[in-house]
């Protein structure tokens, strides 16, 4: 799984609230990761003072030499 950081920003672009997701545990596949990320984006967008929401995805890439 990738790591996600979802940040709600104010009028001048300053971060007001940030949520980090490092894992989604499911016994079996119930919901896609992106569905959870989008739900948190919607939640942050409804926070008073938040003008924009940015979600970033980080994936670790392992290479062998």
PDB file of C-alpha atoms in Angstrom:
ATOM      1  CA  UNK A   1       0.000   0.000   0.000  1.00  0.00           C
ATOM      2  CA  UNK A   2       1.041   3.544  -0.649  1.00  0.00           C
ATOM      3  CA  UNK A   3       1.115   6.258   1.984  1.00  0.00           C
ATOM      4  CA  UNK A   4      -1.213   9.207   1.521  1.00  0.00           C
ATOM      5  CA  UNK A   5      -1.146  12.728   2.930  1.00  0.00           C
ATOM      6  CA  UNK A   6      -4.303  14.805   2.601  1.00  0.00           C
ATOM      7  CA  UNK A   7      -3.959  18.506   3.453  1.00  0.00           C
ATOM      8  CA  UNK A   8      -6.625  21.176   3.783  1.00  0.00           C
ATOM      9  CA  UNK A   9      -5.319  24.673   2.989  1.00  0.00           C
ATOM     10  CA  UNK A  10      -6.617  28.152   3.781  1.00  0.00           C
ATOM     11  CA  UNK A  11      -7.015  31.252   1.592  1.00  0.00           C
ATOM     12  CA  UNK A  12      -3.303  32.001   1.283  1.00  0.00           C
ATOM     13  CA  UNK A  13      -2.317  28.356   0.789  1.00  0.00           C
ATOM     14  CA  UNK A  14      -1.197  27.711   4.352  1.00  0.00           C
ATOM     15  CA  UNK A  15      -1.879  24.203   5.664  1.00  0.00           C
ATOM     16  CA  UNK A  16      -4.706  24.191   8.229  1.00  0.00           C
ATOM     17  CA  UNK A  17      -5.214  20.473   8.777  1.00  0.00           C
ATOM     18  CA  UNK A  18      -3.428  17.372   7.527  1.00  0.00           C
ATOM     19  CA  UNK A  19      -4.249  13.658   7.668  1.00  0.00           C
ATOM     20  CA  UNK A  20      -1.729  10.916   6.940  1.00  0.00           C
ATOM     21  CA  UNK A  21      -2.747   7.378   5.998  1.00  0.00           C
ATOM     22  CA  UNK A  22      -0.090   4.710   6.328  1.00  0.00           C
ATOM     23  CA  UNK A  23      -2.286   1.673   5.912  1.00  0.00           C
ATOM     24  CA  UNK A  24      -5.808   0.372   5.497  1.00  0.00           C
ATOM     25  CA  UNK A  25      -6.388  -2.997   7.149  1.00  0.00           C
ATOM     26  CA  UNK A  26      -9.144  -5.197   5.734  1.00  0.00           C
ATOM     27  CA  UNK A  27      -9.823  -8.872   6.385  1.00  0.00           C
ATOM     28  CA  UNK A  28     -10.865  -9.117   2.758  1.00  0.00           C
ATOM     29  CA  UNK A  29     -11.137  -6.438   0.072  1.00  0.00           C
ATOM     30  CA  UNK A  30     -14.080  -4.250   1.043  1.00  0.00           C
ATOM     31  CA  UNK A  31     -13.203  -0.818  -0.273  1.00  0.00           C
ATOM     32  CA  UNK A  32     -10.521   0.628  -2.559  1.00  0.00           C
ATOM     33  CA  UNK A  33      -7.856   2.849  -1.000  1.00  0.00           C
ATOM     34  CA  UNK A  34      -8.807   5.757  -3.260  1.00  0.00           C
ATOM     35  CA  UNK A  35     -12.381   5.633  -1.945  1.00  0.00           C
ATOM     36  CA  UNK A  36     -11.076   6.198   1.583  1.00  0.00           C
ATOM     37  CA  UNK A  37      -8.754   8.996   0.440  1.00  0.00           C
ATOM     38  CA  UNK A  38     -11.620  10.724  -1.395  1.00  0.00           C
ATOM     39  CA  UNK A  39     -13.877  10.456   1.676  1.00  0.00           C
ATOM     40  CA  UNK A  40     -11.239  12.195   3.785  1.00  0.00           C
ATOM     41  CA  UNK A  41     -10.783  14.854   1.081  1.00  0.00           C
ATOM     42  CA  UNK A  42     -14.539  15.518   1.163  1.00  0.00           C
ATOM     43  CA  UNK A  43     -14.478  15.705   4.954  1.00  0.00           C
ATOM     44  CA  UNK A  44     -11.609  18.226   5.003  1.00  0.00           C
ATOM     45  CA  UNK A  45     -13.244  20.289   2.258  1.00  0.00           C
ATOM     46  CA  UNK A  46     -16.217  20.801   4.598  1.00  0.00           C
ATOM     47  CA  UNK A  47     -14.055  22.202   7.432  1.00  0.00           C
ATOM     48  CA  UNK A  48     -14.628  25.938   7.992  1.00  0.00           C
ATOM     49  CA  UNK A  49     -11.707  27.963   6.637  1.00  0.00           C
ATOM     50  CA  UNK A  50     -10.455  25.266   4.266  1.00  0.00           C
ATOM     51  CA  UNK A  51     -10.393  26.588   0.700  1.00  0.00           C
ATOM     52  CA  UNK A  52      -8.623  23.728  -1.062  1.00  0.00           C
ATOM     53  CA  UNK A  53      -7.641  20.137  -0.373  1.00  0.00           C
ATOM     54  CA  UNK A  54      -4.596  18.369  -1.780  1.00  0.00           C
ATOM     55  CA  UNK A  55      -4.042  14.613  -1.605  1.00  0.00           C
ATOM     56  CA  UNK A  56      -0.561  13.256  -2.275  1.00  0.00           C
ATOM     57  CA  UNK A  57       0.413   9.634  -2.745  1.00  0.00           C
ATOM     58  CA  UNK A  58       3.832   8.296  -1.784  1.00  0.00           C
ATOM     59  CA  UNK A  59       5.041   4.850  -2.828  1.00  0.00           C
ATOM     60  CA  UNK A  60       8.257   3.161  -1.844  1.00  0.00           C
ATOM     61  CA  UNK A  61      10.200   1.748  -4.743  1.00  0.00           C
ATOM     62  CA  UNK A  62      12.783  -0.921  -4.004  1.00  0.00           C
ATOM     63  CA  UNK A  63      15.412  -1.684  -6.589  1.00  0.00           C
ATOM     64  CA  UNK A  64      18.256  -4.151  -6.571  1.00  0.00           C
ATOM     65  CA  UNK A  65      21.618  -3.486  -8.113  1.00  0.00           C
TER      66      UNK A  65
END
